[in-house]
Tab-separated table of C-alpha atoms in Angstrom:
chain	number	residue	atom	x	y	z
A	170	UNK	CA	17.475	-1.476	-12.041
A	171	UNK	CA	14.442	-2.694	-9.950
A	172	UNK	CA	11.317	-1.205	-10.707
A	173	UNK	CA	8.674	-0.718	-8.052
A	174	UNK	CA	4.985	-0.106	-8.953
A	175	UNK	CA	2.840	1.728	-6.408
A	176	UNK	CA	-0.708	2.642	-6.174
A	177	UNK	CA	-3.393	3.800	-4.095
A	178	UNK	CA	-5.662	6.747	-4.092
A	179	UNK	CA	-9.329	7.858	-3.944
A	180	UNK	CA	-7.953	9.640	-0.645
A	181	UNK	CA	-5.087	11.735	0.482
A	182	UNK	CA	-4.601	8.457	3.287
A	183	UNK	CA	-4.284	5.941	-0.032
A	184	UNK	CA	-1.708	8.141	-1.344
A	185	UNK	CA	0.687	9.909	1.795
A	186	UNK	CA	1.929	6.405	3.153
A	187	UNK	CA	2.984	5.533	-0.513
A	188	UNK	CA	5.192	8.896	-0.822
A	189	UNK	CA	6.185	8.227	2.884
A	190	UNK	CA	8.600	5.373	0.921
A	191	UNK	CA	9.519	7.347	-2.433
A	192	UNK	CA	12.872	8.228	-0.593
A	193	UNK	CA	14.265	4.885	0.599
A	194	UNK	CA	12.993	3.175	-2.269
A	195	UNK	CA	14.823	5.590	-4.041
A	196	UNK	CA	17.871	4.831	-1.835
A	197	UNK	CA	17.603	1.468	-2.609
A	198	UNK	CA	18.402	1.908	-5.972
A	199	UNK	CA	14.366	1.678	-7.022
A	200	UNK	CA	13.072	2.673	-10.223
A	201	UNK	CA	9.383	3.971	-8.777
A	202	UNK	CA	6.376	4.163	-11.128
A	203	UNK	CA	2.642	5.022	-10.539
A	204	UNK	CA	-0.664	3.803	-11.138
A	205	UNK	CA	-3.533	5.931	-9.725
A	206	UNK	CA	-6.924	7.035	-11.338
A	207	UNK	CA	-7.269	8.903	-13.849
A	208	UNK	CA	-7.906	12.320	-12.091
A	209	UNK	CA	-8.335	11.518	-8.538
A	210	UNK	CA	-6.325	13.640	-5.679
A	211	UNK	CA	-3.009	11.220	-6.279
A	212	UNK	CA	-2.092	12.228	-9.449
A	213	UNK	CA	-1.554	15.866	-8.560
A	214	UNK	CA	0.415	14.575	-5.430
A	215	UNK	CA	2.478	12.122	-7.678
A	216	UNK	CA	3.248	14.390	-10.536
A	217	UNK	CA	4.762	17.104	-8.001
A	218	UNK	CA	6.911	14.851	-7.039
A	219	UNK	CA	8.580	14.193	-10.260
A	220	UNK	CA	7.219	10.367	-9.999
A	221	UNK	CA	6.104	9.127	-13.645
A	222	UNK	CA	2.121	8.337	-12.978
A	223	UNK	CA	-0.092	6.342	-15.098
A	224	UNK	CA	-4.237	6.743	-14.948
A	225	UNK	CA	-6.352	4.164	-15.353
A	226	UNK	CA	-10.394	4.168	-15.460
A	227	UNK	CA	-11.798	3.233	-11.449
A	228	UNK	CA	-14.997	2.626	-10.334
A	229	UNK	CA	-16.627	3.068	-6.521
A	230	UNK	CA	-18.016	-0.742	-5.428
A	231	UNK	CA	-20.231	0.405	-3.059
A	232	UNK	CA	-22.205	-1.284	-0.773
A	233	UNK	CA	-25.233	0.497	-0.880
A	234	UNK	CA	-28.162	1.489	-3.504
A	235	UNK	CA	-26.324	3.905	-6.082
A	236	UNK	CA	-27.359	4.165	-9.607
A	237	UNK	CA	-23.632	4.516	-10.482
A	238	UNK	CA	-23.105	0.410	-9.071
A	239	UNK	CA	-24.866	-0.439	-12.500
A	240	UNK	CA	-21.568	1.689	-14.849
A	241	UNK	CA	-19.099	1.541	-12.162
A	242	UNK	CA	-17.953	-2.423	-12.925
A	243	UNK	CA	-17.402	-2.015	-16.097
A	244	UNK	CA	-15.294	1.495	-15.531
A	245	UNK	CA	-13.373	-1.059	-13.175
A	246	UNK	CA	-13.319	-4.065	-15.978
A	247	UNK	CA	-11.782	-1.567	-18.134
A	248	UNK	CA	-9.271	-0.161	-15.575
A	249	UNK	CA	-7.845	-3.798	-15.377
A	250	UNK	CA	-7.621	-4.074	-19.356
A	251	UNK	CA	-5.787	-0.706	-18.754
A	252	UNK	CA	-3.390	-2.330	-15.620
A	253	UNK	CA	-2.724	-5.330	-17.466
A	254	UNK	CA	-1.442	-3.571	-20.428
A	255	UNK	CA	0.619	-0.920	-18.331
A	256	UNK	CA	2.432	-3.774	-16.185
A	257	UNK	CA	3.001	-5.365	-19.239
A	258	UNK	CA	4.725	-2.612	-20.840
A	259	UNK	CA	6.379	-1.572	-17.486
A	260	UNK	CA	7.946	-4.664	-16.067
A	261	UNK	CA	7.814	-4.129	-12.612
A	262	UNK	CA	9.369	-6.532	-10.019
A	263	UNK	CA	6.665	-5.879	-7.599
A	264	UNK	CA	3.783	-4.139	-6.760
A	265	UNK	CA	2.697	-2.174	-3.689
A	266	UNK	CA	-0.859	-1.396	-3.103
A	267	UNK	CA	-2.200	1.119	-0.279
A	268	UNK	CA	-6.026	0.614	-0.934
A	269	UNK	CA	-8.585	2.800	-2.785
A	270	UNK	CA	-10.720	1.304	-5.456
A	271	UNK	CA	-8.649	2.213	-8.160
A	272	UNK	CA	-5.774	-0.749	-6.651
A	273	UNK	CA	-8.036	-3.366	-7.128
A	274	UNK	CA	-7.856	-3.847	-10.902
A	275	UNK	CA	-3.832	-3.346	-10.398
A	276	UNK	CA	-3.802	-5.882	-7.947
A	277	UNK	CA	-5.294	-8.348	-10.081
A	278	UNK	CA	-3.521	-7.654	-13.128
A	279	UNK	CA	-0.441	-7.629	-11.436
A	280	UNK	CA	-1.458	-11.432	-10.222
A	281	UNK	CA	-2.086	-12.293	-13.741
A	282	UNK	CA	1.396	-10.881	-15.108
A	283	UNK	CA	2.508	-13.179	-12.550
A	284	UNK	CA	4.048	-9.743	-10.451
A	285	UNK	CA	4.346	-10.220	-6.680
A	286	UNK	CA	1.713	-7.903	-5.372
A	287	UNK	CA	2.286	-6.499	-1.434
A	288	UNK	CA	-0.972	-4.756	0.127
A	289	UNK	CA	-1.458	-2.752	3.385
A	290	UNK	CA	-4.231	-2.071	5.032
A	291	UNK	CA	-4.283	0.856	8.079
A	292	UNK	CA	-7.369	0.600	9.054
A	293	UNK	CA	-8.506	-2.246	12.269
A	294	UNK	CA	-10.730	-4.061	9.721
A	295	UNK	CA	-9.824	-4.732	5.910
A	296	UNK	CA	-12.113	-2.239	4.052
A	297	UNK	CA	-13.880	-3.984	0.793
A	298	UNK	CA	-11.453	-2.728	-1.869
A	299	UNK	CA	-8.501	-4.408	0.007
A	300	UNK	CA	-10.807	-8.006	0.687
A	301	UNK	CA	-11.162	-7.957	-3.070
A	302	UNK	CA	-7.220	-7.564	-3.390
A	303	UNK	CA	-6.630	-10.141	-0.453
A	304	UNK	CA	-6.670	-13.610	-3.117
A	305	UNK	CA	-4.040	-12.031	-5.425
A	306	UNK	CA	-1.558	-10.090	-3.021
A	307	UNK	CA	1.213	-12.337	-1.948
A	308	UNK	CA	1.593	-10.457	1.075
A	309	UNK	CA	-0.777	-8.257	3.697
A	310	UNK	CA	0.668	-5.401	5.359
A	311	UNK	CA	-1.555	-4.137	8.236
A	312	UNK	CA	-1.628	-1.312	11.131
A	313	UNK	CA	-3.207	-2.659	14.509
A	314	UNK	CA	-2.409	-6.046	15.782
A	315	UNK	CA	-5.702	-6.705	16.010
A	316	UNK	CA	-6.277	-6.833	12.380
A	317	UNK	CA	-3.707	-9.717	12.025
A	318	UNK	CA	-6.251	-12.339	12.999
A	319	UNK	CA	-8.388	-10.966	10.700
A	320	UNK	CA	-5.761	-12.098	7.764
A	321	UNK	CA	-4.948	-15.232	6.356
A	322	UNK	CA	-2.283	-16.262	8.045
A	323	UNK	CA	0.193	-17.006	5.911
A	324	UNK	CA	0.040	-13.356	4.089
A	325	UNK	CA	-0.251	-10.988	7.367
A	326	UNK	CA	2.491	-8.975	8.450
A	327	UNK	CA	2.034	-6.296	10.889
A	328	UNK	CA	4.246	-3.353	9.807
A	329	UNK	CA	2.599	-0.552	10.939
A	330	UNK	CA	2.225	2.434	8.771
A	331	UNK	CA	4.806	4.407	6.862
A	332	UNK	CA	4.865	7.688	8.075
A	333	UNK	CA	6.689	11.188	6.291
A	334	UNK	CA	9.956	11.808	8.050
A	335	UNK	CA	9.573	15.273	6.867
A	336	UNK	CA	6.478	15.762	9.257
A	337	UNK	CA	8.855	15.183	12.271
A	338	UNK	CA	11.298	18.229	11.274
A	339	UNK	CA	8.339	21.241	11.794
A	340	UNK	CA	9.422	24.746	11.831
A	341	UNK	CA	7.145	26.711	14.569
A	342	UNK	CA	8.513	30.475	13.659
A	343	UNK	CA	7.720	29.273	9.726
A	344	UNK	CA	4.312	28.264	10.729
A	345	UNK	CA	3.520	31.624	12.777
A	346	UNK	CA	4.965	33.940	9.918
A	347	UNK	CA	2.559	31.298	7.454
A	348	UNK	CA	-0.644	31.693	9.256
A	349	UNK	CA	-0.016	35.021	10.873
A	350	UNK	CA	-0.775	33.837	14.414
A	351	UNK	CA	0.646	35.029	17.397
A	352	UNK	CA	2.824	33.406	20.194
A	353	UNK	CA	1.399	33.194	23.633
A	354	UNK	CA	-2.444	31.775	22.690
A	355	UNK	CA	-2.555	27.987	22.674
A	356	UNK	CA	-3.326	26.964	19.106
A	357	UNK	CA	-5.582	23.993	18.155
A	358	UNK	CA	-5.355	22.382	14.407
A	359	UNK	CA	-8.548	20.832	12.720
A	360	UNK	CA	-8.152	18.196	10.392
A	361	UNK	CA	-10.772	17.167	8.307
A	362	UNK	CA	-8.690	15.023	5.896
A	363	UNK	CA	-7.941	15.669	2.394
A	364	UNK	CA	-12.283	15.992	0.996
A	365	UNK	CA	-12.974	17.682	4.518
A	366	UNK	CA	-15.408	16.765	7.006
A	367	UNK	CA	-18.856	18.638	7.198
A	368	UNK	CA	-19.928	17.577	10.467
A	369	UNK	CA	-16.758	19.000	12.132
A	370	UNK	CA	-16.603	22.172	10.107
A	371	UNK	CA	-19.850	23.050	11.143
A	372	UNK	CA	-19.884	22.069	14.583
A	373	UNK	CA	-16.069	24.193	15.539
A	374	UNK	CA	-17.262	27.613	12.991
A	375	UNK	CA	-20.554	26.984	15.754
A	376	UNK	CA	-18.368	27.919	18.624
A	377	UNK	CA	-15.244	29.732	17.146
A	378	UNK	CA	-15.976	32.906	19.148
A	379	UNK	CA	-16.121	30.753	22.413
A	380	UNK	CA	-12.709	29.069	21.031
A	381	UNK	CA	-10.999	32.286	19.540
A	382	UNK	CA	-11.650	33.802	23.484
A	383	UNK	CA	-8.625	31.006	24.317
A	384	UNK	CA	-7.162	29.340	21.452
A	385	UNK	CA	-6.279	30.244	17.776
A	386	UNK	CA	-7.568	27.969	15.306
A	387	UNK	CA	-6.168	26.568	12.427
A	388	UNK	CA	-8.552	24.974	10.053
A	389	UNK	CA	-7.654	22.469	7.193
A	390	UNK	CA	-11.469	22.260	6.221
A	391	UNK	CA	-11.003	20.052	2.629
A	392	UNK	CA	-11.996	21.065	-1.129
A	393	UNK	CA	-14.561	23.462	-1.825
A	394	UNK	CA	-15.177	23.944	1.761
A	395	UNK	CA	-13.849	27.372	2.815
A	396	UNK	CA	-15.895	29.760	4.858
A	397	UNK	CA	-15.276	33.060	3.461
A	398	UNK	CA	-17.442	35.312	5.783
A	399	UNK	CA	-14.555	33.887	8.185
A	400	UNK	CA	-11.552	34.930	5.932
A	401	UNK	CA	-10.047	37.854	7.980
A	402	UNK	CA	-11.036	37.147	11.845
A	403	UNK	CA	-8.189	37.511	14.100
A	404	UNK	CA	-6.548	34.259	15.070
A	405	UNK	CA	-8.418	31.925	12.667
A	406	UNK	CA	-6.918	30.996	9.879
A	407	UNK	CA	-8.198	28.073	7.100
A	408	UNK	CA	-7.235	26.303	4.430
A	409	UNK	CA	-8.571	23.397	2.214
A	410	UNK	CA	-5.472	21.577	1.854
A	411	UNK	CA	-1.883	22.025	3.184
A	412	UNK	CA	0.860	20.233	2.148
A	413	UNK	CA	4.543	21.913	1.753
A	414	UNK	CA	3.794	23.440	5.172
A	415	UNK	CA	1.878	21.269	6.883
A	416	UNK	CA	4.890	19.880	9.119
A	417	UNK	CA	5.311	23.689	10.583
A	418	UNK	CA	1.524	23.860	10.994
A	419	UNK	CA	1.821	20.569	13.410
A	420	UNK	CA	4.678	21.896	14.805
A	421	UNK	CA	2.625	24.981	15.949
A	422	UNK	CA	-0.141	23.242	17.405
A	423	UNK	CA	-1.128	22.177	21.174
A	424	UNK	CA	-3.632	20.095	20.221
A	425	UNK	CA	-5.045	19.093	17.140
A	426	UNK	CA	-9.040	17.714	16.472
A	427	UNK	CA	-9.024	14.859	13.535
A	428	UNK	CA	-11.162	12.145	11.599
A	429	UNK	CA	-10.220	8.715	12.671
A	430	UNK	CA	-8.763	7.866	9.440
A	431	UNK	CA	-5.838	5.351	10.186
A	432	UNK	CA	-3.073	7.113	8.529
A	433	UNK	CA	-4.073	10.426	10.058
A	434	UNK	CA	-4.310	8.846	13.671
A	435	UNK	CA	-0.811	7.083	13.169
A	436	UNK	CA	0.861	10.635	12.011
A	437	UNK	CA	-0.528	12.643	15.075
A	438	UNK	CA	0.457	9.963	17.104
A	439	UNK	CA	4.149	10.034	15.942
A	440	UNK	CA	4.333	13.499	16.624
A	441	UNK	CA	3.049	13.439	19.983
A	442	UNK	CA	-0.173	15.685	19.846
A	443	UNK	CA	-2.581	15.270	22.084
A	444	UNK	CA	-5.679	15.020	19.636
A	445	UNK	CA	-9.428	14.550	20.290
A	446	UNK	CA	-10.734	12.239	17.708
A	447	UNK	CA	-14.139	12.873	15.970
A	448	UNK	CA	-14.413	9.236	13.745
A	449	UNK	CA	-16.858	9.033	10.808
A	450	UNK	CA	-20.534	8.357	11.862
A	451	UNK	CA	-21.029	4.099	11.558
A	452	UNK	CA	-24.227	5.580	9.664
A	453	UNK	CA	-21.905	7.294	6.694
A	454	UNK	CA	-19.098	4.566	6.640
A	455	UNK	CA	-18.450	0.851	7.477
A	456	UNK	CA	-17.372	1.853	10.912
A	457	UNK	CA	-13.459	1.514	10.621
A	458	UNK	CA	-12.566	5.023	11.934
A	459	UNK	CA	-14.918	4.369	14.757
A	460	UNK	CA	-12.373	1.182	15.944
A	461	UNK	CA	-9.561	2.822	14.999
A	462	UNK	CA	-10.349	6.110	17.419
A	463	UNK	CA	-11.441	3.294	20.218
A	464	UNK	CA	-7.947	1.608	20.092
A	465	UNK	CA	-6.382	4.519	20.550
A	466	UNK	CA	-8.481	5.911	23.166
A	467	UNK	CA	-7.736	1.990	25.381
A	468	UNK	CA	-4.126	3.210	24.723
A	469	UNK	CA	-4.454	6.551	26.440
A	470	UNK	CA	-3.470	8.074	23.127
A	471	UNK	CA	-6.700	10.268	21.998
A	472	UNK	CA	-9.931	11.557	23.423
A	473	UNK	CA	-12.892	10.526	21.419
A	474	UNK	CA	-16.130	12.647	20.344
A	475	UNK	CA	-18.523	10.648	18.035
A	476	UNK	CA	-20.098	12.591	15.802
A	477	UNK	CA	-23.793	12.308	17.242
A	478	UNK	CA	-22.734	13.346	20.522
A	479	UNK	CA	-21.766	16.584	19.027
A	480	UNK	CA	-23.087	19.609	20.494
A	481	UNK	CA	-21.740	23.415	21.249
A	482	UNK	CA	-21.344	22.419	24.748
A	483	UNK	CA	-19.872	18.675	24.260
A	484	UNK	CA	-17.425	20.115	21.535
A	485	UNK	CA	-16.201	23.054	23.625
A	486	UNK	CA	-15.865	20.937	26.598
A	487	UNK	CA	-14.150	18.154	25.014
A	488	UNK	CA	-11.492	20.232	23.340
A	489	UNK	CA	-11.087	22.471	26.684
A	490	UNK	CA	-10.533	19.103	28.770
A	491	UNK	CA	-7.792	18.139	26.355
A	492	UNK	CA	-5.959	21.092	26.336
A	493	UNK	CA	-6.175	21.042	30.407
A	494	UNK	CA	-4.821	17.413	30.346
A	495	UNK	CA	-2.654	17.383	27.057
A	496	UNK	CA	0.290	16.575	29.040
A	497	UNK	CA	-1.452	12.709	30.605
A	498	UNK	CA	-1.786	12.022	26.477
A	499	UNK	CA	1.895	13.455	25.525
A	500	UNK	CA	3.177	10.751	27.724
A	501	UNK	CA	0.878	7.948	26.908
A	502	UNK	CA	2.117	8.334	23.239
A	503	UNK	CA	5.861	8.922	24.528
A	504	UNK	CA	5.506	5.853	25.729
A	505	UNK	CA	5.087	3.702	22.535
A	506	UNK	CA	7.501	2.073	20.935
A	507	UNK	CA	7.590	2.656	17.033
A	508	UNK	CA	8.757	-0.187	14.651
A	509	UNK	CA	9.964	1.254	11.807
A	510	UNK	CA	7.573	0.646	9.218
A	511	UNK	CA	9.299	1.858	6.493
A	512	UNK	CA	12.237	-0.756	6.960
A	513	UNK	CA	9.919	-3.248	7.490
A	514	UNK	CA	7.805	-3.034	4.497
A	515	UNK	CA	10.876	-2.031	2.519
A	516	UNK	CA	12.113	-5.424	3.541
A	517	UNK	CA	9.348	-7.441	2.904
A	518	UNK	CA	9.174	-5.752	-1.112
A	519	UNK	CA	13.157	-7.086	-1.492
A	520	UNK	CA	11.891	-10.487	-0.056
A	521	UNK	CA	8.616	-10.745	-1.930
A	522	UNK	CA	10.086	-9.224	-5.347
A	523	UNK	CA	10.952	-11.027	-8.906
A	524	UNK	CA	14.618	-11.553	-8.483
């Protein structure tokens, strides 16, 4: 049987566009394994699925003053001990990475084993974990076609990203009796990713009462970051993390508000929400969801809102334009033609894989 090796994680966006394959490569005849961290969010996502996962130790490289960047190498020295061992003992014909710190010690192991590795980056530039993978994947798989010139040549493929079927199929009349909400108010879905996103939470619990005047709200506000003085207002409902349900929840919504996270952006976009885009401050990040959101505005695909233009008023009026002009965005997405990124990568594994 083949074996396939995936990993990817620190995120919820290093892990979905790895279990947006699990069923072709299963078709295929694939036998899947995983290699993830030891507790990060991907092993609770992999184990549901029945996928056998294996943690190694992973360390942050950061590019800024942290006490941790002193301990952190040597977690991540001792998390490719642990890869090179488990490929060793697995056998894998290939390897396919989807970023996070914890790939880069499998990447390199997997090099060593001699193990075609196959990485993909989604976001417009390669973020550092991936540029330290770049030397020992045989293969680049990347998002935007402006990140192809960014690539060596003779390793970038532009595939897109793999995106869950299952988000297309949405149930509306599951998602009301789910949430509670009512038909006839416009509803608007806030994503802060998988962790959440501070700014954002704060800024839409700001103005809810403006919002809950015209909209209901659904709020996936990330770990830990509930509101409970908000738990039982009419027509606001939140959660830190949805995932069974979360194709009825888009199917419910008008309009949804989002990070700029490349996986995220690619999702909404497949589903044809009009979206206003609030990317991670250049000050907090290396500026990726920033050129990601500005892409997709050029397109005609999002509205943007960076996060220190953020007031009440900008916030309000940016999600109330939107909604007025949803139907200009709906149709500048409808217009896009989708590869099929699935096929493509899956292609470019039975290409790239020991035979």
């Amino acid at each position: 049987m083949k074996h396939i090796v995936l990993t990817g994680g620190g995120t919820a966006g290093h892990v979905t566009p790895n279990i947006a394959m699990l069923p072709r490569l299963q078709e295929r005849g694939y036998q899947i394994s995983y290699i993830g961290s030891y507790d990060g969010i991907e092993k609770k996502l992999i184990e549901e699925l029945g996928i056998p996962y294996y943690g190694i130790s992973s360390g942050k490289l950061r590019r800024y003053f942290d006490p941790k960047n002193f301990s952190d190498p040597f977690k991540v020295l001792k998390g490719y001990g642990e890869a090179k061992k488990l490929l060793k003992d697995l056998k894998p014909d290939i390897v396919f990475s989807k970023g996070g710190f914890v790939t880069v010690p499998v990447v390199i192991a997997a090099k060593h084993r001699k193990i075609p590795a196959i990485i993909h980056e989604s976001d417009m530039t390669p973020g550092l974990a991936n540029k330290l993978c770049i030397p020992s994947a045989v293969k680049v798989c990347c998002n935007f076609p402006e990140t192809v010139s960014q690539l060596p040549p003779d390793k970038a493929v532009l595939t897109g990203t793999p995106i869950r079927q299952e988000l297309l199929n949405g149930n509306r009349i599951a998602a009301l009796e789910f949430t509670g909400l009512l038909t006839g108010k416009p509803v608007i879905m806030i994503i802060g990713g998988s962790l959440g996103a501070a700014a954002v939470n704060d800024a839409v619990r700001r103005i809810l009462p403006q919002l809950l005047e015209s909209f209901q709200v659904i709020h996936l506000c990330g770990k830990d970051k509930l509101d409970e003085s908000l738990q039982n207002i009419s027509g606001y409902v939140q959660y830190e993390y949805i995932k069974k349900e979360l194709a009825d929840l888009f199917a419910l919504a008008d309009i949804v508000i989002s990070r700029a996270g490349a996986n995220a952006i690619c999702e909404i976009n497949s589903l044809k929400k009009p979206n206003l885009l609030i990317p991670l401050s250049a000050k907090a990040s290396r500026g990726d969801q920033i050129l990601n959101a500005r892409s997709f505005e050029r397109l005609g695909y999002s509205m943007i809102l960076e996060e220190e233009q953020i007031t009440d008023n900008t916030l309000y009026n940016a999600i109330t334009e939107l909604y007025h002009n949803r139907q200009s965005y709906i149709e500048a997405m409808s217009k896009n033609q989708e590869m099929d990124s699935i096929e493509k990568i899956l292609q470019l594994i039975e290409e790239c894989r020991i035979k």
